Short mmCIF file of C-alpha atoms in Angstrom, two decimals:
data_model
loop_
_atom_site.label_atom_id
_atom_site.label_comp_id
_atom_site.label_asym_id
_atom_site.label_seq_id
_atom_site.Cartn_x
_atom_site.Cartn_y
_atom_site.Cartn_z
CA MET A 1 2.69 -7.55 27.06
CA ALA A 2 0.09 -8.65 24.53
CA SER A 3 -3.62 -9.21 24.81
CA ILE A 4 -6.50 -10.29 22.59
CA ARG A 5 -10.09 -9.35 23.23
CA PHE A 6 -13.26 -10.05 21.29
CA ARG A 7 -14.92 -6.81 20.25
CA ASN A 8 -17.63 -6.07 17.67
CA SER A 9 -17.41 -9.59 16.20
CA ARG A 10 -13.64 -9.17 15.65
CA HIS A 11 -10.54 -10.09 17.62
CA GLU A 12 -8.57 -7.03 18.68
CA ALA A 13 -4.91 -7.72 19.35
CA GLN A 14 -2.94 -5.24 21.41
CA VAL A 15 0.80 -5.13 22.08
CA ARG A 16 2.29 -2.95 24.81
CA ARG A 17 6.04 -2.88 25.19
CA LYS A 18 8.31 -0.52 27.11
CA GLY A 19 10.03 1.87 24.73
CA HIS A 20 7.35 1.45 22.05
CA ALA A 21 3.97 3.04 21.49
CA PRO A 22 1.01 0.71 22.12
CA LEU A 23 -0.17 -1.07 18.97
CA SER A 24 -3.51 -2.62 18.18
CA LYS A 25 -5.03 -4.30 15.17
CA SER A 26 -8.30 -6.14 14.50
CA PHE A 27 -8.57 -9.59 12.95
CA SER A 28 -11.36 -11.91 11.90
CA SER A 29 -9.75 -14.89 13.65
CA LYS A 30 -7.94 -15.36 16.93
CA THR A 31 -5.13 -17.32 15.22
CA ALA A 32 -4.36 -14.43 12.88
CA ALA A 33 -4.25 -12.10 15.88
CA LYS A 34 -1.80 -14.42 17.70
CA LYS A 35 0.45 -14.61 14.61
CA TRP A 36 0.49 -10.82 14.34
CA ILE A 37 1.33 -10.43 18.04
CA GLN A 38 4.16 -12.93 17.76
CA ALA A 39 5.60 -11.22 14.66
CA VAL A 40 5.43 -7.75 16.23
CA GLU A 41 7.00 -8.88 19.52
CA THR A 42 9.79 -10.74 17.69
CA ASP A 43 10.59 -7.66 15.62
CA MET A 44 10.60 -5.50 18.76
CA GLU A 45 13.00 -7.87 20.53
CA ARG A 46 15.38 -7.88 17.55
CA GLY A 47 15.19 -4.11 17.18
CA GLU A 48 13.78 -4.50 13.67
CA PHE A 49 10.30 -3.20 14.42
CA LYS A 50 9.22 -0.32 12.19
CA PRO A 51 6.34 1.61 13.72
CA ARG A 52 3.70 2.75 11.25
CA ILE A 53 3.96 6.49 10.96
CA ASP A 54 0.86 8.25 9.66
CA LEU A 55 2.92 11.26 8.64
CA THR A 56 3.19 11.72 4.87
CA VAL A 57 6.26 13.00 3.05
CA GLY A 58 4.27 16.11 2.16
CA GLN A 59 3.43 16.84 5.81
CA LEU A 60 7.05 16.27 6.80
CA ILE A 61 8.40 18.60 4.12
CA LYS A 62 5.79 21.26 4.98
CA ARG A 63 6.89 21.25 8.63
CA TYR A 64 10.55 21.28 7.52
CA GLN A 65 9.76 24.28 5.30
CA THR A 66 8.20 26.26 8.13
CA GLU A 67 10.56 25.36 10.98
CA VAL A 68 14.00 24.72 9.46
CA VAL A 69 14.29 26.26 5.98
CA PRO A 70 13.72 29.93 7.00
CA LYS A 71 16.85 29.74 9.19
CA GLN A 72 19.04 28.73 6.23
CA ARG A 73 21.01 31.12 4.05
CA ALA A 74 19.75 29.90 0.66
CA HIS A 75 16.19 29.41 1.81
CA GLN A 76 14.50 30.69 -1.38
CA SER A 77 16.00 28.01 -3.62
CA THR A 78 15.42 25.40 -0.92
CA LEU A 79 11.73 26.38 -0.76
CA VAL A 80 11.40 25.88 -4.52
CA ARG A 81 12.94 22.42 -4.26
CA CYS A 82 10.75 21.57 -1.25
CA ARG A 83 7.64 22.48 -3.23
CA ARG A 84 8.77 20.17 -6.05
CA LEU A 85 9.41 17.30 -3.61
CA ARG A 86 6.01 17.81 -1.96
CA ARG A 87 4.29 17.78 -5.33
CA GLU A 88 6.04 14.60 -6.51
CA LEU A 89 6.37 12.54 -3.30
CA GLY A 90 3.95 14.26 -0.91
CA LYS A 91 1.20 11.64 -0.80
CA ILE A 92 3.48 8.75 0.18
CA ARG A 93 3.38 7.77 3.84
CA LEU A 94 6.79 8.30 5.43
CA SER A 95 6.84 4.75 6.77
CA ASP A 96 6.15 3.47 3.23
CA LEU A 97 8.80 5.61 1.51
CA SER A 98 11.37 3.26 0.03
CA PRO A 99 14.50 3.49 -2.13
CA ALA A 100 12.32 2.18 -4.99
CA HIS A 101 10.11 5.31 -4.78
CA LEU A 102 13.21 7.49 -4.81
CA ALA A 103 14.79 5.57 -7.70
CA SER A 104 11.63 6.11 -9.74
CA TYR A 105 11.66 9.82 -8.84
CA ARG A 106 15.37 10.01 -9.72
CA ASP A 107 14.90 8.38 -13.12
CA GLU A 108 11.98 10.65 -14.00
CA ARG A 109 13.75 13.84 -12.86
CA LEU A 110 16.98 13.02 -14.70
CA LYS A 111 15.05 13.34 -17.97
CA SER A 112 14.78 17.09 -17.40
CA ILE A 113 17.52 18.12 -14.92
CA THR A 114 21.22 17.55 -14.37
CA PRO A 115 22.58 15.10 -11.79
CA SER A 116 23.87 17.96 -9.63
CA THR A 117 20.36 19.43 -9.33
CA LEU A 118 18.97 16.01 -8.44
CA LYS A 119 21.65 15.62 -5.79
CA ARG A 120 20.60 18.95 -4.24
CA GLU A 121 16.94 17.89 -4.20
CA LEU A 122 17.69 14.52 -2.62
CA SER A 123 19.98 16.10 -0.03
CA ILE A 124 17.11 18.39 1.01
CA LEU A 125 14.82 15.36 1.31
CA SER A 126 17.46 13.53 3.34
CA ALA A 127 17.84 16.49 5.69
CA ALA A 128 14.05 16.73 6.01
CA ILE A 129 13.93 13.06 7.02
CA ASN A 130 16.85 13.33 9.47
CA THR A 131 15.39 16.38 11.24
CA PRO A 132 12.45 14.53 12.87
CA ILE A 133 14.77 11.74 13.95
CA ILE A 134 17.19 14.12 15.67
CA ASP A 135 15.14 17.18 16.65
CA TRP A 136 11.45 16.28 16.80
CA GLY A 137 11.54 12.84 18.41
CA ILE A 138 9.62 11.10 15.63
CA PRO A 139 10.87 7.50 15.40
CA ILE A 140 11.69 7.02 11.73
CA PRO A 141 13.53 3.69 11.33
CA ALA A 142 15.92 4.61 8.50
CA ASN A 143 16.54 7.26 5.89
CA PRO A 144 15.74 5.71 2.47
CA VAL A 145 17.70 8.43 0.65
CA ARG A 146 20.92 6.86 1.94
CA ALA A 147 20.02 3.61 0.19
CA THR A 148 19.32 5.35 -3.13
CA ARG A 149 22.02 5.46 -5.78
CA ILE A 150 22.70 9.03 -6.85
CA PRO A 151 24.49 9.33 -10.20
CA LYS A 152 27.96 10.80 -10.35
CA TYR A 153 28.34 14.02 -12.25
CA ASP A 154 31.24 15.81 -13.87
CA ASP A 155 31.61 19.25 -12.34
CA SER A 156 34.26 20.49 -14.77
CA ARG A 157 33.68 23.21 -17.37
CA ASP A 158 33.78 22.62 -21.13
CA ARG A 159 33.98 26.20 -22.32
CA ARG A 160 37.14 27.68 -23.74
CA LEU A 161 37.89 31.35 -24.33
CA LYS A 162 36.88 32.55 -27.76
CA GLN A 163 39.14 34.67 -29.90
CA GLY A 164 39.50 38.14 -28.42
CA GLU A 165 38.00 37.28 -25.00
CA GLU A 166 41.41 36.86 -23.40
CA GLN A 167 42.41 40.38 -24.49
CA LYS A 168 39.17 41.84 -23.12
CA LEU A 169 39.67 40.09 -19.76
CA LEU A 170 43.25 41.29 -19.48
CA ALA A 171 42.24 44.85 -20.37
CA VAL A 172 39.56 44.89 -17.66
CA ALA A 173 41.87 43.31 -15.06
CA VAL A 174 44.58 45.96 -15.48
#
């Protein structure tokens, strides 16, 4: 159900729908308010509505650090990566986080780290975004990490045994 009321020389539009949090927004004209109501209701009916979440990526990662990371086995290295993610992406609103932000972060980080390290960082961010969806009941529409291209990396080793190393290994093994 939608309503428009005139308040403080502005038109305040309000949309209330079952299964969604109430939304309101102020406009200078009644027509703009009606257009906004129609757009929001259409998106809600189609299931395409993305609620504005005031939570930032930094706040999300901080909560993830305190509630989830301490229970993990490799929590020290995860904490270091979380701090990096908070420093780089922390000010972005979670509802505004897009694959474009992550692609920019990816390109910048690949100048100084290997693809495998980047993959670890992005998997932590992905887990931090999935946790509120599953465990905390925060309605995040989609995980943008899934829509970000992560470069492939070669996991194989290049090093060969130097002269004499094989003999030393065999001597120690016996």
